[in-house]
Coordinates of C-alpha atoms and ligand atoms in Angstrom, one line a residue:
M682 CA 80.8 70.2 86.4
R683 CA 82.5 73.3 86.1
E684 CA 83.3 74.3 82.6
V685 CA 87.4 74.9 82.4
L686 CA 88.6 78.1 81.2
K687 CA 90.6 78.0 77.9
V688 CA 93.6 79.9 79.8
S689 CA 94.1 77.2 82.4
E690 CA 94.2 74.5 79.9
R691 CA 97.7 76.2 79.0
V692 CA 99.1 75.5 82.3
S693 CA 98.9 72.6 84.9
L694 CA 96.0 72.2 87.2
G695 CA 96.3 71.5 90.9
S696 CA 94.1 68.6 92.4
D697 CA 92.0 71.3 94.9
F698 CA 92.5 74.6 92.9
D699 CA 93.7 75.7 89.6
Y700 CA 96.3 77.8 91.4
E701 CA 96.9 78.4 95.0
V702 CA 97.3 81.9 94.3
I703 CA 96.0 84.1 91.5
V704 CA 97.3 87.5 91.4
I705 CA 95.3 90.5 89.3
G706 CA 98.0 92.8 87.8
A707 CA 101.4 92.5 86.2
G708 CA 103.1 96.2 87.3
I709 CA 105.6 96.5 90.0
A710 CA 103.2 95.1 92.8
G711 CA 102.2 92.0 90.5
L712 CA 105.8 91.0 89.3
Y713 CA 107.3 91.1 92.7
Q714 CA 104.4 89.5 94.2
L715 CA 105.0 86.5 91.5
Y716 CA 108.6 86.3 91.9
R717 CA 108.3 85.9 95.8
L718 CA 105.1 83.6 95.6
R719 CA 107.0 81.5 93.2
E720 CA 110.5 81.6 95.5
S721 CA 108.5 80.0 98.2
G722 CA 106.9 77.2 96.1
V723 CA 103.3 78.6 95.9
R724 CA 101.6 77.6 92.7
T725 CA 100.8 81.1 91.1
R726 CA 99.0 82.6 88.2
V727 CA 99.1 86.4 87.2
F728 CA 96.4 87.9 85.0
E729 CA 97.0 91.1 83.3
S730 CA 94.8 92.9 80.9
G731 CA 97.3 94.8 79.1
T732 CA 99.8 92.7 76.3
G733 CA 103.0 93.6 78.3
V734 CA 104.0 93.9 81.8
G735 CA 104.6 97.3 83.5
G736 CA 101.0 98.4 84.9
T737 CA 101.2 102.3 85.2
W738 CA 104.0 102.3 83.1
Y739 CA 102.7 100.3 80.5
W740 CA 99.6 102.3 80.2
N741 CA 100.6 105.9 80.7
R742 CA 103.0 106.6 77.5
Y743 CA 102.2 110.2 77.1
P744 CA 104.8 112.7 76.0
G745 CA 106.7 113.8 78.9
A746 CA 105.6 110.9 81.1
R747 CA 108.6 110.4 84.1
C748 CA 108.6 109.4 87.4
D749 CA 109.0 112.0 90.3
V750 CA 110.5 109.9 92.9
E751 CA 114.3 109.5 92.2
S752 CA 115.3 106.4 90.1
M753 CA 117.8 105.3 92.5
Q754 CA 114.8 104.7 95.0
Y755 CA 112.0 104.2 92.6
S756 CA 113.3 100.7 91.8
Y757 CA 113.3 97.0 93.5
S758 CA 115.6 96.5 96.4
F759 CA 114.8 93.0 96.9
D760 CA 117.7 91.9 94.8
Q761 CA 121.2 93.1 95.4
T762 CA 122.7 92.2 92.0
L763 CA 120.0 93.4 90.2
Q764 CA 120.2 96.9 91.9
Q765 CA 124.0 96.9 91.5
D766 CA 123.7 95.9 87.7
W767 CA 121.0 98.2 86.7
H768 CA 122.2 101.7 85.1
W769 CA 119.2 104.6 85.5
A770 CA 120.2 107.2 83.0
E771 CA 118.5 110.4 84.7
K772 CA 117.9 111.6 88.3
Y773 CA 114.1 110.8 87.4
A774 CA 113.5 108.1 85.1
T775 CA 111.2 108.4 82.0
Q776 CA 108.4 106.1 81.4
P777 CA 110.1 104.4 78.5
E778 CA 113.1 103.6 80.9
I779 CA 110.9 102.3 83.8
L780 CA 109.0 100.2 81.0
G781 CA 112.7 98.9 80.2
Y782 CA 113.3 98.3 83.5
L783 CA 110.3 96.2 84.5
N784 CA 110.7 94.0 81.2
H785 CA 114.3 93.7 82.3
V786 CA 113.1 92.0 85.7
T787 CA 110.5 90.0 83.9
D788 CA 112.9 88.4 81.8
R789 CA 115.8 88.2 84.3
F790 CA 113.6 86.5 86.6
D791 CA 111.8 84.5 84.1
L792 CA 108.5 85.6 85.2
R793 CA 106.4 86.0 81.8
K794 CA 105.8 82.2 81.7
N795 CA 103.4 82.6 84.7
I796 CA 101.4 85.4 83.4
E797 CA 98.4 85.5 81.5
F798 CA 98.2 88.5 79.3
D799 CA 95.5 90.2 77.5
T800 CA 92.8 88.8 79.9
E801 CA 90.6 90.9 82.4
I802 CA 89.3 89.5 85.2
T803 CA 85.7 90.4 85.7
S804 CA 84.6 88.7 89.1
A805 CA 85.9 87.0 91.9
H806 CA 83.3 85.4 94.1
F807 CA 84.5 83.7 97.4
D808 CA 82.8 80.1 97.7
E809 CA 81.9 79.2 101.1
G810 CA 81.3 75.4 100.2
S811 CA 84.9 75.1 98.8
R812 CA 86.6 78.1 100.7
C813 CA 88.1 79.2 97.7
W814 CA 87.9 82.1 95.1
D815 CA 85.8 81.3 92.2
I816 CA 87.4 83.8 89.5
K817 CA 85.9 84.5 86.0
T818 CA 87.8 86.5 83.1
N819 CA 86.4 87.7 80.0
V820 CA 87.7 84.8 77.9
G821 CA 85.2 82.8 79.7
G822 CA 84.9 80.2 82.4
H823 CA 86.3 80.2 85.7
L824 CA 89.1 79.1 87.8
L825 CA 89.5 78.4 91.5
A826 CA 92.3 79.5 93.9
Q827 CA 92.7 79.8 97.6
F828 CA 94.1 83.0 97.7
F829 CA 93.2 86.0 95.6
I830 CA 95.5 89.2 95.6
M831 CA 94.7 92.4 93.9
A832 CA 97.8 94.0 92.8
T833 CA 96.2 96.4 90.6
G834 CA 97.7 99.6 91.4
C835 CA 96.0 103.0 93.1
I836 CA 95.7 104.9 89.8
S837 CA 94.5 102.5 87.2
T838 CA 91.1 103.4 86.2
P839 CA 91.1 106.5 83.8
Q840 CA 88.3 108.9 84.5
T841 CA 86.1 108.9 81.2
P842 CA 85.2 112.3 79.7
K843 CA 81.5 113.0 80.4
I844 CA 81.2 115.9 78.0
E845 CA 77.8 116.4 76.0
G846 CA 78.7 115.9 72.2
F847 CA 81.9 113.8 72.8
S848 CA 81.0 111.3 70.2
A849 CA 80.2 114.2 67.6
Y850 CA 83.9 115.3 67.8
Q851 CA 85.6 114.2 64.5
G852 CA 89.3 114.9 65.7
K853 CA 91.2 112.6 67.6
T854 CA 91.2 112.1 71.2
Y855 CA 93.5 110.7 73.7
H856 CA 93.5 110.1 77.4
T857 CA 97.1 110.4 79.0
G858 CA 96.3 107.1 81.2
T859 CA 95.6 104.9 78.0
W860 CA 98.5 106.4 75.5
P861 CA 98.6 104.6 72.2
H862 CA 102.0 102.5 71.7
E863 CA 102.9 104.1 68.7
K864 CA 104.5 107.5 68.4
V865 CA 101.8 110.1 67.9
D866 CA 102.7 113.1 66.0
F867 CA 101.3 116.1 66.6
T868 CA 103.3 118.3 64.3
G869 CA 101.3 121.1 62.9
Q870 CA 98.4 120.6 64.7
R871 CA 96.0 122.7 67.1
I872 CA 95.3 120.7 70.1
A873 CA 93.7 120.9 73.3
V874 CA 94.7 119.7 76.8
I875 CA 92.0 119.2 79.3
G876 CA 93.6 118.9 83.0
T877 CA 96.5 120.5 84.8
G878 CA 97.3 117.7 87.2
S879 CA 100.5 115.9 87.1
S880 CA 100.2 114.4 83.7
G881 CA 99.0 117.7 82.2
I882 CA 101.9 119.5 83.9
Q883 CA 104.4 116.8 82.5
S884 CA 102.9 116.6 79.1
I885 CA 102.1 120.5 78.3
P886 CA 105.7 121.4 78.1
V887 CA 106.9 118.5 75.7
L888 CA 103.4 119.1 73.6
A889 CA 103.9 122.9 73.2
K890 CA 107.4 122.0 71.5
E891 CA 105.6 119.8 69.2
A892 CA 102.3 121.1 68.1
D893 CA 101.4 124.2 66.2
H894 CA 99.2 125.4 69.0
V895 CA 98.1 124.4 72.5
T896 CA 95.1 125.3 74.3
V897 CA 95.1 124.5 78.2
F898 CA 91.7 124.1 79.7
Q899 CA 92.2 124.6 83.6
R900 CA 89.4 123.9 85.8
T901 CA 91.8 124.1 89.0
P902 CA 95.7 125.3 89.4
H903 CA 97.9 122.6 90.6
W904 CA 100.9 123.5 92.8
S905 CA 104.1 122.6 90.9
V906 CA 107.6 123.0 91.7
P907 CA 110.7 122.5 89.7
A908 CA 111.9 118.8 89.2
R909 CA 115.3 119.7 88.5
N910 CA 116.1 116.5 86.4
V911 CA 119.6 115.9 85.4
P912 CA 121.3 113.0 83.9
M913 CA 122.8 110.4 86.5
T914 CA 126.4 111.2 87.4
D915 CA 128.8 108.2 88.1
E916 CA 129.4 110.1 91.4
Y917 CA 125.9 109.8 92.6
E918 CA 125.2 106.5 91.3
K919 CA 128.2 105.2 93.0
E920 CA 127.2 106.9 96.1
W921 CA 124.0 105.1 96.2
K922 CA 125.4 101.8 95.0
E923 CA 128.1 101.5 97.7
D924 CA 125.5 102.3 100.4
Y925 CA 122.4 100.7 98.9
A926 CA 121.9 98.2 102.1
V927 CA 122.0 100.9 104.3
R928 CA 119.8 103.4 102.5
R929 CA 117.3 100.9 101.4
E930 CA 116.7 100.0 105.1
K931 CA 116.4 103.7 106.1
M932 CA 114.1 104.1 103.4
R933 CA 111.6 101.4 104.8
Y934 CA 111.7 103.4 108.2
S935 CA 111.3 106.7 106.6
V936 CA 108.2 109.0 106.5
S937 CA 107.5 108.9 102.7
G938 CA 109.6 105.5 101.7
S939 CA 112.2 107.7 100.1
L940 CA 115.6 109.5 101.4
K941 CA 116.1 113.3 100.6
K942 CA 119.4 114.9 99.9
L943 CA 118.3 117.7 102.0
K944 CA 117.2 117.1 105.5
S945 CA 113.7 117.9 106.8
L946 CA 113.6 120.7 109.2
D947 CA 111.9 119.9 112.4
V948 CA 110.9 123.4 113.2
P949 CA 107.5 125.2 112.8
A950 CA 107.5 127.7 109.7
L951 CA 106.8 130.6 111.7
S952 CA 109.5 130.0 114.5
V953 CA 112.0 131.7 112.2
S954 CA 112.2 135.2 110.7
V955 CA 110.6 136.1 107.4
D956 CA 114.2 136.0 105.6
E957 CA 115.2 132.8 107.1
R958 CA 112.2 131.1 105.9
E959 CA 112.4 132.6 102.5
E960 CA 116.0 131.7 102.1
I961 CA 115.0 128.0 103.1
F962 CA 111.9 128.2 100.6
R963 CA 114.3 129.4 97.9
E964 CA 117.2 126.8 98.8
R965 CA 114.8 123.9 98.4
W966 CA 112.9 125.6 95.3
E967 CA 116.5 125.9 93.7
A968 CA 117.2 122.2 94.8
G969 CA 113.9 120.7 93.2
G970 CA 111.4 118.1 94.3
M971 CA 109.2 117.1 96.9
I972 CA 111.3 118.3 99.5
Y973 CA 110.0 121.5 99.3
L974 CA 106.8 120.5 101.3
R975 CA 109.1 119.4 104.1
S976 CA 110.8 122.9 104.5
F977 CA 109.2 123.0 107.9
S978 CA 107.5 120.4 110.3
D979 CA 104.1 122.0 110.0
L980 CA 103.4 122.7 106.7
L981 CA 100.8 120.4 106.0
T982 CA 99.1 120.4 109.5
K983 CA 99.0 124.4 110.3
Q984 CA 97.3 126.7 107.7
E985 CA 99.3 129.6 108.7
A986 CA 102.5 127.6 108.1
N987 CA 101.0 126.4 104.9
D988 CA 100.3 130.0 103.6
T989 CA 103.9 131.0 103.7
A990 CA 104.9 128.0 101.5
A991 CA 102.2 128.8 99.2
E992 CA 102.8 132.4 98.8
Y993 CA 106.5 131.9 98.3
V994 CA 105.4 129.5 95.3
R995 CA 102.9 131.9 93.7
E996 CA 105.6 134.8 94.0
R997 CA 107.7 132.3 91.9
I998 CA 105.0 131.7 89.4
R999 CA 104.6 135.5 89.1
G1000 CA 108.4 135.8 88.4
I1001 CA 108.3 133.1 85.7
V1002 CA 105.1 134.0 83.8
K1003 CA 105.4 137.2 81.9
D1004 CA 101.6 137.9 81.5
P1005 CA 100.3 138.8 84.8
E1006 CA 96.7 137.7 84.1
T1007 CA 98.0 134.3 83.2
A1008 CA 100.3 134.2 86.2
E1009 CA 97.3 134.9 88.5
L1010 CA 95.4 132.1 86.9
L1011 CA 98.1 129.5 87.2
A1012 CA 98.8 130.6 91.0
P1013 CA 96.6 128.2 93.2
K1014 CA 94.5 130.2 95.8
T1015 CA 91.8 128.0 96.9
Y1016 CA 93.5 125.2 98.9
P1017 CA 96.5 124.5 100.9
I1018 CA 99.8 123.7 99.1
G1019 CA 100.6 119.9 99.1
T1020 CA 97.2 118.7 99.5
K1021 CA 96.4 117.9 96.2
R1022 CA 99.6 115.8 95.1
L1023 CA 102.6 118.3 94.5
C1024 CA 103.6 118.2 90.9
L1025 CA 107.0 118.3 89.8
D1026 CA 107.7 120.0 86.2
T1027 CA 110.2 120.8 83.8
N1028 CA 109.3 124.1 82.5
Y1029 CA 105.8 124.0 82.9
Y1030 CA 105.1 127.6 84.2
E1031 CA 107.8 128.9 81.2
T1032 CA 105.6 127.3 78.7
F1033 CA 102.9 129.6 79.3
N1034 CA 105.4 132.4 78.1
R1035 CA 105.4 130.7 74.2
D1036 CA 103.4 132.4 71.6
N1037 CA 101.6 129.1 70.7
V1038 CA 100.0 128.4 74.1
E1039 CA 96.9 129.7 75.5
L1040 CA 95.6 129.3 79.1
V1041 CA 91.8 128.9 79.4
D1042 CA 90.2 129.1 82.6
I1043 CA 87.3 126.9 83.2
S1044 CA 87.0 127.4 87.0
S1045 CA 83.5 129.1 86.8
Q1046 CA 82.3 127.7 83.6
P1047 CA 82.8 124.0 82.8
I1048 CA 83.2 122.7 78.9
R1049 CA 79.9 123.0 78.0
Q1050 CA 79.9 120.8 74.8
M1051 CA 82.3 119.0 72.1
T1052 CA 81.3 119.9 68.8
P1053 CA 82.3 118.2 65.4
T1054 CA 85.4 120.4 65.2
G1055 CA 86.5 121.3 68.9
L1056 CA 84.6 122.4 71.8
R1057 CA 82.9 125.0 73.4
A1058 CA 83.7 126.7 76.6
N1059 CA 83.4 130.2 78.2
G1060 CA 81.2 131.3 75.4
R1061 CA 83.6 130.6 72.8
N1062 CA 84.2 128.2 70.3
F1063 CA 87.3 126.3 69.7
E1064 CA 88.7 124.3 67.0
F1065 CA 91.2 121.2 67.7
D1066 CA 92.6 118.7 65.5
S1067 CA 93.4 116.7 68.6
V1068 CA 92.0 116.9 72.0
V1069 CA 94.1 115.5 75.1
F1070 CA 92.5 114.5 78.1
A1071 CA 94.9 114.6 81.2
I1072 CA 91.7 114.4 83.6
G1073 CA 92.8 111.8 85.7
F1074 CA 91.4 108.4 87.5
D1075 CA 89.0 107.0 89.8
A1076 CA 91.8 106.1 92.2
M1077 CA 92.4 103.6 94.9
T1078 CA 88.7 102.0 94.8
G1079 CA 87.8 102.4 90.9
T1080 CA 89.8 99.5 89.9
L1081 CA 88.7 97.2 92.7
F1082 CA 85.0 97.8 92.0
N1083 CA 85.4 97.3 88.1
V1084 CA 86.1 93.6 89.0
D1085 CA 82.6 92.2 90.6
I1086 CA 84.3 90.9 93.9
R1087 CA 82.1 89.2 96.7
G1088 CA 83.0 87.9 99.7
R1089 CA 81.1 85.9 102.2
K1090 CA 77.3 85.4 101.8
G1091 CA 77.9 87.0 98.1
R1092 CA 78.1 90.7 99.8
M1093 CA 79.6 92.8 97.1
L1094 CA 82.9 94.7 98.1
K1095 CA 81.6 97.7 96.2
E1096 CA 78.4 97.3 98.4
K1097 CA 80.5 97.1 101.8
W1098 CA 82.6 100.1 100.8
H1099 CA 79.7 102.3 99.5
A1100 CA 80.5 104.9 102.4
G1101 CA 84.4 104.5 101.9
P1102 CA 86.9 101.8 101.9
R1103 CA 87.0 99.6 105.1
T1104 CA 90.1 97.8 105.2
Y1105 CA 92.4 96.4 108.0
L1106 CA 95.9 97.8 107.2
G1107 CA 94.8 98.6 103.8
L1108 CA 95.7 95.1 103.0
M1109 CA 92.5 93.0 103.8
S1110 CA 88.6 93.8 104.5
A1111 CA 86.5 91.7 106.8
D1112 CA 84.3 89.1 105.3
F1113 CA 86.5 88.8 102.1
P1114 CA 89.1 86.1 103.3
N1115 CA 92.1 85.2 101.9
M1116 CA 92.0 88.4 99.5
F1117 CA 94.6 90.7 99.8
M1118 CA 95.1 94.4 98.3
I1119 CA 98.6 95.4 97.6
T1120 CA 99.0 99.2 98.6
G1121 CA 95.2 99.3 99.5
P1122 CA 93.3 102.2 100.6
G1123 CA 94.2 102.7 104.2
S1124 CA 98.0 101.8 103.7
P1125 CA 100.5 104.5 102.9
S1126 CA 100.4 103.7 99.2
V1127 CA 100.1 106.8 97.3
K1128 CA 101.5 108.9 100.0
S1129 CA 104.7 107.2 99.8
N1130 CA 107.4 106.0 97.2
M1131 CA 105.0 103.2 96.0
L1132 CA 108.4 100.9 95.3
T1133 CA 108.8 100.6 99.0
S1134 CA 105.4 100.3 100.1
I1135 CA 105.0 97.5 97.4
E1136 CA 107.6 95.6 98.7
Q1137 CA 106.5 95.5 102.3
H1138 CA 102.9 94.8 101.3
V1139 CA 104.2 91.8 99.0
E1140 CA 106.6 90.2 101.7
F1141 CA 103.6 90.8 104.4
V1142 CA 101.4 88.8 102.1
V1143 CA 104.1 86.2 101.5
D1144 CA 105.2 85.7 105.3
G1145 CA 101.3 85.5 106.0
L1146 CA 100.9 82.7 103.6
M1147 CA 104.0 81.1 104.9
Y1148 CA 102.8 81.6 108.3
M1149 CA 99.2 79.6 107.2
R1150 CA 101.1 76.9 105.5
D1151 CA 103.3 76.0 108.7
N1152 CA 100.4 76.2 111.1
C1153 CA 98.1 74.3 108.6
L1154 CA 95.6 77.2 108.2
E1155 CA 93.1 77.7 105.7
L1156 CA 91.5 81.1 105.8
I1157 CA 92.6 84.7 107.1
E1158 CA 90.6 87.7 107.3
P1159 CA 90.4 90.8 109.5
E1160 CA 88.3 90.8 112.9
L1161 CA 85.7 93.6 112.2
K1162 CA 86.7 95.4 115.6
A1163 CA 90.5 95.6 114.3
E1164 CA 89.3 96.8 111.0
D1165 CA 86.9 99.5 112.4
E1166 CA 89.7 100.5 114.5
W1167 CA 92.1 100.9 111.8
V1168 CA 89.4 102.8 109.5
D1169 CA 89.2 105.2 112.4
H1170 CA 93.0 105.6 112.9
V1171 CA 93.3 106.2 109.0
Q1172 CA 90.8 109.2 109.3
E1173 CA 92.4 110.5 112.7
A1174 CA 95.7 110.6 110.9
A1175 CA 94.2 112.5 108.1
N1176 CA 92.3 114.9 110.2
A1177 CA 95.0 116.0 111.9
T1178 CA 96.5 117.5 108.6
L1179 CA 95.4 119.8 106.0
F1180 CA 94.7 117.3 103.5
P1181 CA 90.9 117.0 103.9
R1182 CA 90.8 120.6 102.8
A1183 CA 91.4 119.8 99.3
N1184 CA 89.0 118.4 96.6
S1185 CA 91.6 115.8 95.6
W1186 CA 91.4 112.4 94.1
Y1187 CA 92.9 111.4 97.6
M1188 CA 89.7 112.4 98.9
G1189 CA 87.4 110.9 96.3
A1190 CA 86.4 114.3 95.3
N1191 CA 87.1 114.1 91.5
I1192 CA 84.5 111.7 91.0
P1193 CA 81.1 112.8 91.2
G1194 CA 79.4 110.6 93.7
K1195 CA 82.4 109.1 95.7
P1196 CA 82.3 109.2 99.1
R1197 CA 84.5 112.1 100.5
L1198 CA 87.0 110.8 102.7
F1199 CA 90.8 110.6 102.9
M1200 CA 91.7 107.0 101.5
P1201 CA 95.8 106.4 101.9
Y1202 CA 97.2 106.3 105.3
I1203 CA 99.0 109.6 106.3
G1204 CA 100.6 108.2 109.3
G1205 CA 104.0 107.4 107.5
V1206 CA 105.7 104.5 106.0
G1207 CA 108.0 103.8 108.9
R1208 CA 105.3 104.1 111.6
Y1209 CA 103.2 101.9 109.5
R1210 CA 105.8 99.3 108.9
K1211 CA 106.2 99.0 112.7
I1212 CA 102.5 98.7 113.2
C1213 CA 102.4 95.8 110.9
E1214 CA 105.6 94.2 112.5
E1215 CA 104.2 94.7 115.9
I1216 CA 100.8 92.8 114.7
V1217 CA 102.8 90.0 113.1
E1218 CA 104.7 89.5 116.3
N1219 CA 101.4 89.3 118.2
G1220 CA 100.5 86.4 116.1
Y1221 CA 98.8 88.5 113.6
R1222 CA 97.0 90.3 115.9
G1223 CA 93.5 91.8 114.6
F1224 CA 93.3 88.7 111.9
K1225 CA 91.2 85.9 112.4
V1226 CA 92.2 82.5 111.0
Q1227 CA 90.5 79.1 110.4
A1228 CA 92.3 75.7 110.6
K1229 CA 92.3 73.2 107.8
T1230 CA 89.7 71.2 109.7
S1231 CA 87.0 73.2 111.1
G1232 CA 85.9 76.1 113.4
A1233 CA 87.1 79.8 113.5
A1234 CA 89.8 80.6 116.1
A1235 CA 91.6 84.1 116.7
A1236 CA 94.9 84.1 115.5
E1237 CA 96.5 84.8 118.9
Ligands
NAP526 P1 94.8 114.2 88.4 O1 95.7 114.9 89.3 O2 93.7 114.2 89.2 O3 94.2 115.9 87.7 C1 93.3 115.8 86.7 C2 93.2 117.1 85.9 O4 92.1 117.3 85.2 C3 93.0 118.1 87.2 O5 93.4 119.4 86.9 C4 91.5 118.3 87.1 O6 90.8 119.7 87.5 C5 91.1 118.2 85.7 N1 89.5 117.6 85.1 C6 89.3 116.4 85.6 N2 88.0 116.5 85.4 C7 87.7 117.5 84.3 C8 86.6 118.3 83.8 N3 85.6 117.2 83.6 N4 86.9 119.1 83.1 C9 87.9 119.9 83.3 N5 89.2 119.5 83.8 C10 89.0 118.3 84.4 O7 95.1 113.6 87.2 P2 96.6 113.0 86.7 O8 97.3 114.4 86.2 O9 96.5 112.0 85.9 O10 97.5 112.6 87.9 C11 97.1 111.7 88.8 C12 98.1 111.2 89.5 O11 98.6 110.2 89.0 C13 99.0 112.0 90.4 O12 98.7 112.8 91.3 C14 100.1 111.1 90.6 O13 99.8 110.9 91.9 C15 99.9 109.9 89.6 N6 101.0 110.6 88.6 C16 102.4 110.8 88.8 C17 103.0 111.2 88.1 C18 104.6 111.2 88.4 O14 105.0 110.5 89.3 N7 105.4 112.2 87.6 C19 102.7 111.6 86.6 C20 101.5 111.6 86.2 C21 100.5 111.0 87.2 P3 90.2 119.5 89.3 O15 91.9 119.7 89.8 O16 89.4 121.0 88.9 O17 89.7 118.2 89.7

């Protein structure tokens, strides 16, 4: 007789399972998954380790945190009234505004009552006898569910600092990915920021205005272009709202899941004259945003083309940063532009012209040690009141591995993926029946507007569950052959680009010992969507299903 969880006592239990579906995570993906499942009459419970909804936007509360996909597009499209009602204050929304929006959605659709907060899922084991997932939480006991969905996001497990003497340091430490809920006041403080990726680049200009002194420790300079954020205008909002249905559909079949005001140019960079090229780069730099990378058709596939875009940005950095030595340190030279995620900034390079900001290059010598009063690097002792770690995440697989997930025959997901993630479409993995991942590795996920990709995955999962319900099916999982072919396809797509040349988190290269391979699918959101549609039209080709009675059968 199994011990019944404390949490499950608070909700009604079904006869066969506690829930038909258990979803982990109440971020953008988990909330929409819950909404759609509930609309379809599926008994669902969401478990969330935080005390509130929001996922990424719940945890990443560091000063300056904001989204670099336009707010009119970084929002749900599933409800016409919601998208007409909601007003975004700026072109790119801040973290508090996005969190406010997600809380609004939660309340508007009355989702909170189906979410168990402050509860971590510690293990999920597939039980071959009962054909369900046996799920344990940190509260104790266990729950049974027919389906189990990891909606845990791609960038959710912060990398912990592994610096000798860390515990000896007596000042305050912060990680951008787990920022305190209350306002941190750095007034009058000497602070260190370690890390210059998106989180560092967004927070450093804001911190520099508040703190007495900021020392930035840079291991590798990141590429950044201006965001050119502006307040939302009535005109722009109206233009989008009047045309939302058409634009959302275009987004779904676009390359990145979002639309850009400037069109992508369909010509190679070297096919135009030097002056024309410079003019196009200048126009995009001035416009701001990710469109810079789409100035020409081959910037991310041809090194010589990429070099032209890279040199233009280096020149702009040299033009902004007054101290030539600092400018050279800030100008990336060791990997192609765009192959680590391009950062969008507001006055990042300008910040290094301030008297209270110092850049310390640690590319050749890592930070050796933390001391009770600061840290030791480059043969110098630094003293700080606070140290901010903006050192990133164990992306894409870290959060999946934090849960002890075991499929058929007790096989661990972590063990199956020891040489890199193996999924079919980034949605499922063979031998892990009825377990889905929303925007898992092998899907466009982080190479897209996450909202567009999340909505597509959530809808794919719900449609799949309805298909199973209609056809009296009990189990679904990928065929091994289909999965192997997809894994190869994901790598082929990446290898046709310059992405593998960077030591990025896309490649797992930021985590010591992690297999080095490109994890998201770079083939494009529209192309990926069409592949998924074609698979469904062909009776879920590549998936095998098992009927409620017995016996495995291919879906076709
Ligand atoms: P990140 O891009 O991985 O950057 C981490 C930074 O920390 C890098 O500069 C890295 O240097 C450095 N670092 C890591 N370990 C270090 C160590 N031991 N000593 C010194 N430096 C170290 O992480 P992130 O900035 O948090 O961003 C992660 C992703 O989250 C982004 O790429 C983006 O997808 C997402 N994000 C988005 C937004 C947005 O939408 N605006 C904002 C923030 C984050 P190396 O480069 O040498 O490894």
